[in-house]
Coordinates of C-alpha atoms and ligand atoms in Angstrom, one line a residue:
A1035 CA 123.1 81.5 99.6
E1036 CA 124.6 85.0 100.1
G1037 CA 126.6 86.1 97.1
A1038 CA 125.5 83.3 94.8
R1039 CA 124.9 83.8 91.1
V1040 CA 121.8 82.3 89.4
P1041 CA 120.7 82.3 85.8
A1042 CA 117.1 83.1 86.5
L1043 CA 115.4 84.4 89.6
V1044 CA 111.6 84.6 89.9
I1045 CA 110.1 86.9 92.6
G1046 CA 106.9 85.3 93.9
S1047 CA 105.2 81.9 93.3
G1048 CA 101.7 82.8 92.2
Y1049 CA 100.4 82.3 88.6
G1050 CA 102.9 84.5 86.8
G1051 CA 105.8 83.1 88.8
A1052 CA 104.7 79.4 88.4
V1053 CA 104.4 79.7 84.7
A1054 CA 107.8 81.4 84.4
A1055 CA 109.3 78.6 86.6
L1056 CA 107.8 75.8 84.5
R1057 CA 108.7 77.2 81.1
L1058 CA 112.3 78.2 82.2
T1059 CA 113.1 74.9 83.9
R1060 CA 111.7 72.9 80.9
A1061 CA 113.9 75.1 78.6
G1062 CA 116.9 73.8 80.7
V1063 CA 117.4 77.0 82.8
D1064 CA 118.2 76.5 86.5
T1065 CA 115.5 78.7 88.1
H1066 CA 115.3 80.1 91.6
I1067 CA 112.0 81.2 93.1
V1068 CA 112.1 83.6 96.1
E1069 CA 108.7 83.6 98.0
M1070 CA 108.0 85.6 101.1
G1071 CA 105.4 83.2 102.4
R1072 CA 105.9 79.7 103.7
A1073 CA 105.5 76.4 102.0
W1074 CA 102.1 75.0 102.9
D1075 CA 103.0 71.3 103.0
T1076 CA 103.4 70.5 106.6
P1077 CA 100.4 69.8 109.0
G1078 CA 100.0 71.7 112.2
P1079 CA 99.3 70.1 115.6
D1080 CA 95.7 69.4 114.5
G1081 CA 97.0 67.3 111.6
K1082 CA 95.9 69.8 109.1
V1083 CA 97.9 72.2 106.9
F1084 CA 95.3 75.0 106.9
S1085 CA 92.7 76.2 109.3
G1086 CA 89.1 76.5 108.2
I1087 CA 86.8 79.6 107.8
L1088 CA 84.7 78.8 110.9
S1089 CA 87.7 78.3 113.3
P1090 CA 90.6 80.3 111.9
D1091 CA 93.9 80.4 113.8
K1092 CA 97.3 81.9 113.2
R1093 CA 97.7 80.0 109.9
S1094 CA 94.8 82.1 108.4
T1095 CA 96.2 85.5 108.3
W1096 CA 99.5 87.2 107.3
L1097 CA 101.2 89.0 110.1
S1098 CA 98.3 90.4 112.0
D1099 CA 96.9 90.1 115.6
T1100 CA 93.3 89.5 114.3
T1101 CA 91.6 87.8 111.4
D1102 CA 90.2 90.2 108.8
Q1103 CA 87.3 88.3 107.2
P1104 CA 85.9 89.8 104.0
V1105 CA 82.4 89.4 105.4
S1106 CA 83.3 91.0 108.7
N1107 CA 80.0 91.3 110.5
F1108 CA 76.7 89.4 111.0
M1109 CA 73.5 90.8 112.5
G1110 CA 75.4 93.5 114.5
F1111 CA 78.3 91.3 115.6
G1112 CA 81.9 91.6 114.4
I1113 CA 83.1 88.1 113.6
N1114 CA 86.9 88.7 113.5
K1115 CA 88.9 87.1 116.2
K1116 CA 92.3 87.5 117.9
I1117 CA 95.1 85.3 116.6
D1118 CA 98.9 85.0 117.1
R1119 CA 101.0 87.0 114.7
Y1120 CA 102.2 84.5 112.0
V1121 CA 103.1 84.2 108.3
G1122 CA 99.5 83.1 107.6
V1123 CA 98.1 82.4 104.1
L1124 CA 95.8 85.4 103.5
E1125 CA 96.8 89.0 103.7
S1126 CA 94.5 92.0 103.6
E1127 CA 96.8 94.7 102.5
K1128 CA 95.5 98.1 103.5
F1129 CA 95.8 101.2 101.4
A1130 CA 94.1 104.6 102.1
G1131 CA 91.0 103.8 100.0
I1132 CA 91.0 100.0 99.5
K1133 CA 92.0 96.8 101.1
V1134 CA 93.6 94.2 98.8
Y1135 CA 93.3 90.5 99.7
Q1136 CA 96.2 88.3 98.5
G1137 CA 97.5 84.8 99.0
R1138 CA 100.9 84.3 100.8
G1139 CA 103.0 81.2 100.4
V1140 CA 104.2 78.8 97.7
G1141 CA 101.4 79.0 95.2
G1142 CA 100.4 82.7 95.9
G1143 CA 96.7 83.4 95.3
S1144 CA 96.0 79.8 94.2
L1145 CA 96.2 78.8 97.9
V1146 CA 93.3 81.0 99.0
N1147 CA 91.1 81.7 96.0
G1148 CA 87.8 80.2 95.0
G1149 CA 89.3 78.4 92.0
M1150 CA 86.9 80.0 89.5
A1151 CA 88.7 79.5 86.2
V1152 CA 87.1 81.8 83.6
T1153 CA 88.4 82.6 80.2
P1154 CA 87.5 86.3 79.4
K1155 CA 85.1 87.3 76.8
R1156 CA 87.1 87.7 73.6
D1157 CA 85.7 91.1 72.6
F1158 CA 86.5 92.6 76.0
F1159 CA 90.0 91.0 76.0
E1160 CA 90.7 92.6 72.6
Q1161 CA 89.5 95.9 74.0
I1162 CA 91.8 96.0 77.0
L1163 CA 94.9 94.6 75.3
P1164 CA 94.4 95.6 71.6
T1165 CA 98.0 94.9 70.6
I1166 CA 97.9 91.2 71.6
D1167 CA 97.1 88.7 68.9
A1168 CA 93.7 87.4 70.2
D1169 CA 93.6 84.5 67.7
Q1170 CA 96.8 83.1 69.2
M1171 CA 95.6 83.7 72.8
Y1172 CA 92.3 81.9 72.2
S1173 CA 93.7 79.1 70.0
T1174 CA 96.9 78.3 72.0
Y1175 CA 97.5 80.1 75.3
F1176 CA 94.1 80.0 77.0
P1177 CA 93.7 76.3 76.2
R1178 CA 97.3 75.7 77.4
A1179 CA 96.6 77.5 80.7
N1180 CA 93.3 75.8 81.3
S1181 CA 94.7 72.3 80.7
T1182 CA 97.9 72.8 82.8
L1183 CA 95.9 74.4 85.6
G1184 CA 93.6 71.3 85.7
V1185 CA 90.4 73.2 85.0
N1186 CA 87.3 71.0 85.2
H1187 CA 83.5 71.3 85.1
I1188 CA 80.8 70.5 87.6
D1189 CA 78.6 67.5 86.9
E1190 CA 75.4 69.4 86.2
A1191 CA 73.0 66.6 87.3
W1192 CA 74.8 66.5 90.6
F1193 CA 74.7 70.3 90.9
E1194 CA 70.9 70.1 90.4
S1195 CA 70.3 67.6 93.2
T1196 CA 72.9 68.2 95.9
P1197 CA 72.0 70.3 99.0
W1198 CA 75.5 71.8 98.8
Y1199 CA 74.6 74.0 95.8
Q1200 CA 71.1 75.0 97.0
F1201 CA 72.5 78.6 97.5
S1202 CA 73.5 78.6 93.8
R1203 CA 70.1 77.3 92.6
V1204 CA 68.3 80.0 94.6
G1205 CA 70.6 82.7 93.2
R1206 CA 69.9 81.4 89.7
K1207 CA 66.1 81.2 90.2
T1208 CA 65.9 84.7 91.4
A1209 CA 68.1 86.0 88.5
H1210 CA 66.1 84.1 85.9
R1211 CA 62.8 85.4 87.3
S1212 CA 64.0 89.0 86.6
G1213 CA 65.3 88.0 83.1
F1214 CA 69.0 87.7 83.8
A1215 CA 71.1 85.0 82.3
T1216 CA 73.3 82.6 84.4
T1217 CA 76.2 80.4 83.4
F1218 CA 78.1 77.5 85.0
V1219 CA 81.7 78.5 85.9
P1220 CA 84.6 76.1 85.5
N1221 CA 87.0 75.6 88.4
V1222 CA 90.3 74.1 89.4
Y1223 CA 88.7 72.4 92.4
D1224 CA 88.3 68.7 91.6
F1225 CA 84.6 68.3 91.3
E1226 CA 84.8 64.5 91.5
H1227 CA 86.6 64.8 94.8
M1228 CA 83.8 67.1 95.9
K1229 CA 81.2 64.5 95.0
R1230 CA 83.2 62.0 97.2
E1231 CA 83.2 64.5 100.0
A1232 CA 79.4 64.7 99.7
A1233 CA 79.2 60.9 99.8
G1234 CA 81.4 60.8 102.9
T1235 CA 84.2 58.9 101.2
A1236 CA 86.8 61.7 100.9
Q1237 CA 88.2 64.4 103.2
A1238 CA 85.8 67.3 103.4
S1239 CA 87.3 70.5 102.3
A1240 CA 85.0 72.5 99.9
L1241 CA 82.2 70.8 101.9
G1242 CA 84.1 71.4 105.1
A1243 CA 84.1 75.3 105.1
E1244 CA 87.6 75.6 103.7
V1245 CA 88.6 78.1 101.1
I1246 CA 90.0 81.6 101.8
Y1247 CA 92.4 80.3 104.5
G1248 CA 93.4 77.3 102.2
N1249 CA 91.9 74.0 101.2
N1250 CA 93.2 70.8 102.9
A1251 CA 92.0 68.7 100.0
G1252 CA 90.5 68.8 96.5
K1253 CA 92.0 72.0 95.1
R1254 CA 94.5 71.9 92.3
S1255 CA 96.5 74.9 93.6
L1256 CA 99.7 75.8 91.8
D1257 CA 101.9 73.7 94.1
K1258 CA 100.1 70.7 92.8
T1259 CA 100.2 71.7 89.1
Y1260 CA 102.6 74.2 87.5
L1261 CA 105.1 74.3 90.4
A1262 CA 105.1 70.4 90.8
L1263 CA 105.8 70.1 87.1
A1264 CA 108.6 72.6 87.4
A1265 CA 110.1 70.8 90.4
A1266 CA 110.0 67.5 88.5
T1267 CA 112.5 68.9 86.0
G1268 CA 115.1 68.9 88.8
R1269 CA 116.0 72.5 87.9
L1270 CA 113.8 74.4 90.4
T1271 CA 114.9 75.8 93.7
V1272 CA 112.3 77.5 96.0
T1273 CA 113.4 79.7 98.8
T1274 CA 110.6 80.6 101.2
L1275 CA 110.3 83.2 103.9
H1276 CA 112.5 85.6 101.9
R1277 CA 111.1 88.9 100.8
V1278 CA 112.8 90.7 97.9
T1279 CA 113.4 94.4 98.8
A1280 CA 115.6 95.6 95.9
V1281 CA 116.7 94.8 92.4
E1282 CA 119.4 96.8 90.7
P1283 CA 122.1 96.4 88.0
A1284 CA 125.0 94.3 89.4
A1285 CA 128.2 96.4 90.0
T1286 CA 130.3 93.9 88.0
G1287 CA 129.8 91.1 85.5
G1288 CA 126.4 92.1 84.3
G1289 CA 123.0 90.8 85.5
Y1290 CA 121.1 92.2 88.5
Q1291 CA 121.8 92.3 92.2
V1292 CA 118.7 91.1 94.1
T1293 CA 118.5 92.0 97.8
M1294 CA 116.2 90.1 100.1
E1295 CA 115.2 89.9 103.8
Q1296 CA 114.9 86.5 105.4
I1297 CA 112.0 86.6 107.9
N1298 CA 111.0 84.3 110.7
E1299 CA 107.5 82.9 111.2
Q1300 CA 106.5 86.0 113.1
G1301 CA 107.7 88.3 110.3
G1302 CA 110.9 89.5 112.1
V1303 CA 113.8 90.1 109.8
I1304 CA 116.6 87.6 110.7
A1305 CA 119.1 88.2 107.8
T1306 CA 119.6 90.4 104.7
K1307 CA 121.2 88.7 101.7
S1308 CA 121.9 89.5 98.1
V1309 CA 122.4 87.3 95.1
T1310 CA 123.2 88.1 91.4
A1311 CA 120.8 86.9 88.7
D1312 CA 121.2 87.1 84.9
R1313 CA 117.5 87.5 84.6
V1314 CA 114.8 88.5 87.0
F1315 CA 111.1 87.8 86.6
F1316 CA 108.9 90.0 88.7
A1317 CA 105.9 87.9 89.7
A1318 CA 105.0 89.3 93.1
G1319 CA 101.5 90.0 92.0
S1320 CA 99.9 93.3 90.8
V1321 CA 100.6 95.0 94.2
G1322 CA 103.9 93.4 95.0
T1323 CA 105.5 93.9 91.6
S1324 CA 104.2 97.5 91.3
K1325 CA 105.5 98.4 94.8
L1326 CA 108.9 97.0 94.0
L1327 CA 109.3 98.7 90.6
V1328 CA 107.9 102.0 91.8
T1329 CA 110.4 102.0 94.7
M1330 CA 113.3 101.0 92.5
K1331 CA 112.6 103.8 90.1
A1332 CA 112.1 106.4 92.9
Q1333 CA 115.2 105.3 94.8
G1334 CA 117.4 105.5 91.6
K1335 CA 118.1 101.8 91.6
L1336 CA 116.3 101.4 88.2
P1337 CA 115.9 105.0 87.3
N1338 CA 115.2 104.5 83.6
L1339 CA 112.1 102.4 84.1
S1340 CA 109.1 103.7 82.0
S1341 CA 107.0 106.5 83.5
Q1342 CA 104.1 104.1 83.0
V1343 CA 105.4 101.9 85.9
G1344 CA 102.9 102.2 88.7
E1345 CA 100.0 103.3 86.5
E1346 CA 96.6 101.8 85.4
W1347 CA 95.8 99.9 88.6
G1348 CA 92.2 98.7 89.0
N1349 CA 90.1 96.5 91.3
N1350 CA 88.4 94.5 88.5
G1351 CA 85.3 96.4 89.4
N1352 CA 84.8 94.2 92.5
I1353 CA 81.7 94.9 94.6
M1354 CA 80.6 92.3 97.2
F1355 CA 77.2 92.4 98.7
G1356 CA 74.3 90.2 100.1
R1357 CA 70.6 90.0 99.6
A1358 CA 68.1 88.7 102.3
N1359 CA 65.9 86.0 100.9
H1360 CA 62.5 85.1 102.1
M1361 CA 62.1 82.1 104.5
W1362 CA 60.9 79.9 101.6
D1363 CA 64.1 80.6 99.6
S1364 CA 66.5 79.2 102.1
T1365 CA 70.1 79.1 100.9
G1366 CA 70.9 76.1 103.0
S1367 CA 73.1 75.3 106.1
K1368 CA 75.2 73.2 103.8
Q1369 CA 77.2 75.3 101.3
S1370 CA 80.1 74.3 99.1
T1371 CA 82.8 77.0 99.4
I1372 CA 83.5 76.6 95.7
P1373 CA 81.3 78.9 93.5
A1374 CA 79.9 77.2 90.4
M1375 CA 77.7 79.7 88.8
G1376 CA 77.6 83.4 87.7
I1377 CA 75.0 85.9 86.6
D1378 CA 76.2 87.2 83.2
N1379 CA 74.8 90.6 82.3
W1380 CA 78.2 91.8 80.9
A1381 CA 76.8 92.6 77.4
D1382 CA 74.5 95.4 78.8
P1383 CA 76.6 98.6 78.7
T1384 CA 74.5 100.3 81.4
A1385 CA 74.8 97.3 83.8
S1386 CA 77.9 95.5 82.7
V1387 CA 78.1 92.9 85.5
F1388 CA 79.4 89.4 85.9
A1389 CA 78.3 88.4 89.4
E1390 CA 79.5 85.2 91.0
I1391 CA 76.9 83.6 93.2
A1392 CA 79.1 83.2 96.2
P1393 CA 78.7 80.9 99.2
L1394 CA 78.4 82.1 102.8
P1395 CA 79.3 78.9 104.6
A1396 CA 78.2 79.6 108.1
G1397 CA 77.1 76.1 109.1
L1398 CA 73.6 77.4 109.7
E1399 CA 70.8 78.8 107.6
T1400 CA 71.3 82.5 106.9
Y1401 CA 68.8 83.1 104.0
V1402 CA 71.6 85.3 102.5
S1403 CA 72.5 85.3 98.9
L1404 CA 76.0 86.6 98.7
Y1405 CA 77.5 87.9 95.5
L1406 CA 80.9 89.1 94.2
A1407 CA 80.1 91.3 91.3
I1408 CA 82.8 92.0 88.7
T1409 CA 81.7 95.2 87.0
N1410 CA 83.0 97.1 84.0
N1411 CA 84.4 99.9 86.1
P1412 CA 87.1 101.8 84.0
E1413 CA 88.4 103.8 87.0
R1414 CA 92.1 103.5 87.6
A1415 CA 94.6 104.4 90.3
R1416 CA 98.4 104.7 90.6
F1417 CA 101.1 103.5 92.9
R1418 CA 103.5 106.2 94.1
Y1419 CA 106.6 106.1 96.3
N1420 CA 106.1 108.2 99.4
T1421 CA 109.5 109.7 100.3
A1422 CA 108.2 110.7 103.8
T1423 CA 107.2 107.1 104.8
G1424 CA 109.5 105.1 102.5
K1425 CA 106.4 103.2 101.5
V1426 CA 104.3 103.0 98.3
D1427 CA 100.8 104.5 98.3
L1428 CA 97.9 103.5 96.1
D1429 CA 95.7 106.5 95.4
W1430 CA 92.4 104.6 94.8
R1431 CA 89.5 106.5 96.4
A1432 CA 86.2 105.0 97.7
T1433 CA 84.2 107.2 95.4
Q1434 CA 85.8 105.5 92.4
N1435 CA 83.5 102.5 93.2
Q1436 CA 80.3 104.4 92.5
L1437 CA 80.1 103.4 88.8
G1438 CA 80.4 99.7 89.8
I1439 CA 77.8 100.1 92.5
D1440 CA 75.4 101.8 90.0
M1441 CA 75.8 99.0 87.5
T1442 CA 75.3 96.4 90.3
K1443 CA 72.2 98.2 91.5
R1444 CA 70.7 98.1 88.0
V1445 CA 70.7 94.3 88.1
F1446 CA 70.0 93.6 91.8
D1447 CA 67.5 96.4 92.5
K1448 CA 65.4 94.7 89.8
I1449 CA 65.8 91.3 91.4
N1450 CA 64.9 92.7 94.8
K1451 CA 61.9 94.5 93.4
K1452 CA 60.6 91.3 91.7
E1453 CA 61.2 89.2 94.8
G1454 CA 60.1 91.8 97.4
T1455 CA 63.5 91.4 99.1
I1456 CA 66.2 93.8 100.3
Y1457 CA 70.0 94.1 100.5
R1458 CA 71.7 92.9 103.7
T1459 CA 73.2 96.0 105.5
D1460 CA 75.0 94.0 108.2
L1461 CA 77.7 92.1 106.4
F1462 CA 80.4 94.7 106.1
G1463 CA 79.8 96.8 109.2
V1464 CA 76.8 98.5 110.5
Y1465 CA 74.4 99.8 107.8
K1466 CA 76.9 99.2 105.1
T1467 CA 75.4 97.5 102.0
W1468 CA 78.3 97.5 99.6
G1469 CA 81.5 95.6 100.3
D1470 CA 83.4 98.0 98.0
H1471 CA 86.2 98.7 100.4
L1472 CA 88.0 95.5 99.4
T1473 CA 89.1 93.6 96.3
Y1474 CA 90.1 90.1 95.6
H1475 CA 91.3 91.0 92.1
P1476 CA 94.1 93.6 92.0
L1477 CA 95.2 94.2 88.4
G1478 CA 97.6 96.5 86.7
G1479 CA 100.4 98.7 87.8
C1480 CA 102.8 97.6 85.1
V1481 CA 100.7 97.2 82.0
L1482 CA 101.7 95.0 79.1
G1483 CA 102.7 97.1 76.0
R1484 CA 102.9 100.3 78.0
A1485 CA 105.1 99.9 81.1
T1486 CA 106.7 96.9 79.5
D1487 CA 107.1 95.9 75.9
D1488 CA 104.5 93.6 74.3
H1489 CA 105.9 90.5 76.1
G1490 CA 106.5 91.8 79.6
R1491 CA 110.1 92.9 79.1
L1492 CA 111.2 96.0 81.1
H1493 CA 113.1 96.9 77.9
E1494 CA 115.1 99.7 79.5
Y1495 CA 116.8 96.9 81.5
P1496 CA 117.5 93.8 79.4
G1497 CA 116.9 90.7 81.5
L1498 CA 114.1 92.2 83.7
Y1499 CA 110.6 91.0 83.0
V1500 CA 107.1 91.4 84.5
M1501 CA 105.0 88.2 84.4
D1502 CA 101.9 88.6 86.7
G1503 CA 98.6 90.4 87.3
A1504 CA 100.5 93.8 87.1
L1505 CA 100.4 93.3 83.3
V1506 CA 96.6 93.4 83.0
P1507 CA 95.1 96.9 82.8
G1508 CA 92.7 97.2 85.8
N1509 CA 89.8 95.0 84.8
V1510 CA 89.2 92.0 82.7
G1511 CA 85.5 91.3 83.1
V1512 CA 85.9 87.9 84.8
N1513 CA 87.9 86.3 87.6
P1514 CA 91.5 86.9 86.5
F1515 CA 93.8 84.0 87.1
V1516 CA 93.2 82.2 83.8
T1517 CA 94.1 85.5 82.0
I1518 CA 97.2 86.0 84.0
T1519 CA 98.3 82.4 83.4
A1520 CA 97.6 82.5 79.6
L1521 CA 99.4 85.8 79.2
A1522 CA 102.4 84.5 81.1
E1523 CA 102.4 81.4 78.8
R1524 CA 102.4 83.6 75.8
N1525 CA 105.1 85.9 77.0
M1526 CA 107.4 83.2 78.3
E1527 CA 107.3 81.3 75.0
A1528 CA 108.4 84.4 73.1
I1529 CA 111.0 85.4 75.7
I1530 CA 112.5 81.9 75.8
A1531 CA 112.7 81.8 72.0
A1532 CA 114.1 85.3 71.5
D1533 CA 116.2 86.0 74.7
L1534 CA 117.4 82.6 75.8
G1535 CA 117.5 80.8 72.5
Ligands
FDA885 P1 99.8 86.2 93.3 O1 99.3 87.2 94.2 O2 99.1 84.9 93.1 O3 101.3 85.8 93.7 C1 102.3 86.7 94.1 C2 103.2 86.0 95.1 O4 104.4 86.8 95.3 C3 102.6 85.7 96.5 O5 102.8 84.3 96.8 C4 103.4 86.6 97.4 O6 103.5 86.1 98.7 C5 104.7 86.8 96.7 N1 105.4 88.0 97.0 C6 104.9 89.3 97.0 N2 105.8 90.2 97.2 C7 107.0 89.5 97.3 C8 108.3 89.9 97.6 N3 108.7 91.3 97.7 N4 109.3 89.0 97.7 C9 109.0 87.7 97.6 N5 107.7 87.2 97.4 C10 106.7 88.2 97.2 N6 90.8 84.6 90.8 C11 90.2 83.8 89.9 O7 90.5 83.8 88.8 N7 89.2 83.0 90.4 C12 88.8 83.0 91.7 O8 87.9 82.2 92.1 C13 89.5 83.9 92.6 N8 89.1 83.9 93.9 C14 89.8 84.7 94.8 C15 89.6 84.6 96.2 C16 90.4 85.3 97.1 C17 90.1 85.2 98.6 C18 91.5 86.0 96.6 C19 92.4 86.7 97.6 C20 91.8 86.1 95.3 C21 91.0 85.4 94.4 N9 91.2 85.4 93.0 C22 90.5 84.6 92.1 C23 92.3 86.3 92.5 C24 93.6 85.4 92.1 O9 94.0 84.6 93.2 C25 94.7 86.5 91.7 O10 94.3 87.2 90.6 C26 96.0 85.7 91.4 O11 96.5 85.0 92.4 C27 97.1 86.8 91.0 O12 98.2 86.1 90.4 P2 99.6 86.7 90.4 O13 100.5 85.8 89.7 O14 99.5 88.1 89.8 O15 100.1 87.0 91.9

């Protein structure tokens, strides 16, 4: 309520926010999450909470008049459709040189992502965050993150025999024929549930073309794991459809004044409120946290923030693309939406690529192998407050993807040559091979040990912390949520011991 005072306020309910909430509430601290999206716990008129990929409705997309599918075209046709403006679950946030896809609602990115739960390669982790004790991360915090997230492994015998993973087996076969290694990828989607879907004894979700607009069953999203555990303490309050717009030192009594806008389901502002919090945890995601902090510094609300705030943003080297297979290498009309395998060429410095073999669940045979390549692209961008527009710009340029494309080509040109196949040029527009205008993996903007101290404290302002993907400097070599979760576990343990003890 307006004017209230709370001990701990968490901005955002994605991975960083969910870890902060669980560890604070378990430490006996009453914790308040403010989330700009809705709670995805109530079915719509069709009896379902989320809409599927093949028939998206207003629930799919955050405040937009059309869907904005990552794979936007097929054989010359645009596949986006008109929808009603609504606080839908997936946002494609547009900056001048890149579009950033993010989840919106209680659970953040966990609501829309592919669930791939990958612990980064230790030598690369040590390279990007050299001041962090890697022994501790790999012995304590990565295992803690994996077990609390509910990470599980696919039954390999089932994988080899089910039609639902034919697309992965074709991707693997063509990779192996060119000498590239593949690896199974763990996931938070319950693979036993998926087997029951295949057998017709459980509600189809991964096998029912659901993922980027939410899964109606099977997925262990954060609302089912970390956030449910935090709620079970009785100390968690979650306020939805409220967007934090400012954080500044409170005029009296210490702590911070947090200003927020309450929005309706069409995004209209219906009230502005402020509360005071003793501690504020920024967990609005790499983009959300960076935008807020850069704005607070520029507007003089938090003027002493480090000059490193807003720096070192990257797209995790994301390059999406497709290959056209021959007719005898059909990828199947049945495709699980949950990726289970990656091509791992990371160790090759000239073609440092970890490529997820991605599904393209179209409900019909496409012969397409789709990939999301994570490349070792060291390019970075920065967030800057634009005084003319009052908004935050991100200065990433399309040309900064070239290194990632070059590495990707070194792997997949070889596969195409061996197979006598070509890239699809129709998936991202007309004659556009590389889906490099979008990322699923925004990272950085408030990097650990540089914009913050070594545990995410904004040390110029005691009681302010960063706890999400903004801490990770630009690329981590694998899908990022396990890293974000484990770092938050590590930082929260130290913060609770030292600052709240
Ligand atoms: P996250 O973005 O999860 O949460 C931030 C939350 O803050 C959101 O709920 C947002 O609504 C809220 N918020 C933002 N600004 C706010 C404000 N001002 N006030 C109040 N609330 C605010 N990763 C992976 O490891 N494996 C995978 O398979 C995939 N697949 C994938 C697919 C797709 C389609 C997407 C979009 C992303 C992925 N990812 C992924 C990426 C992964 O989801 C992402 O890295 C994490 O969700 C980031 O976690 P954070 O805690 O940083 O923020």
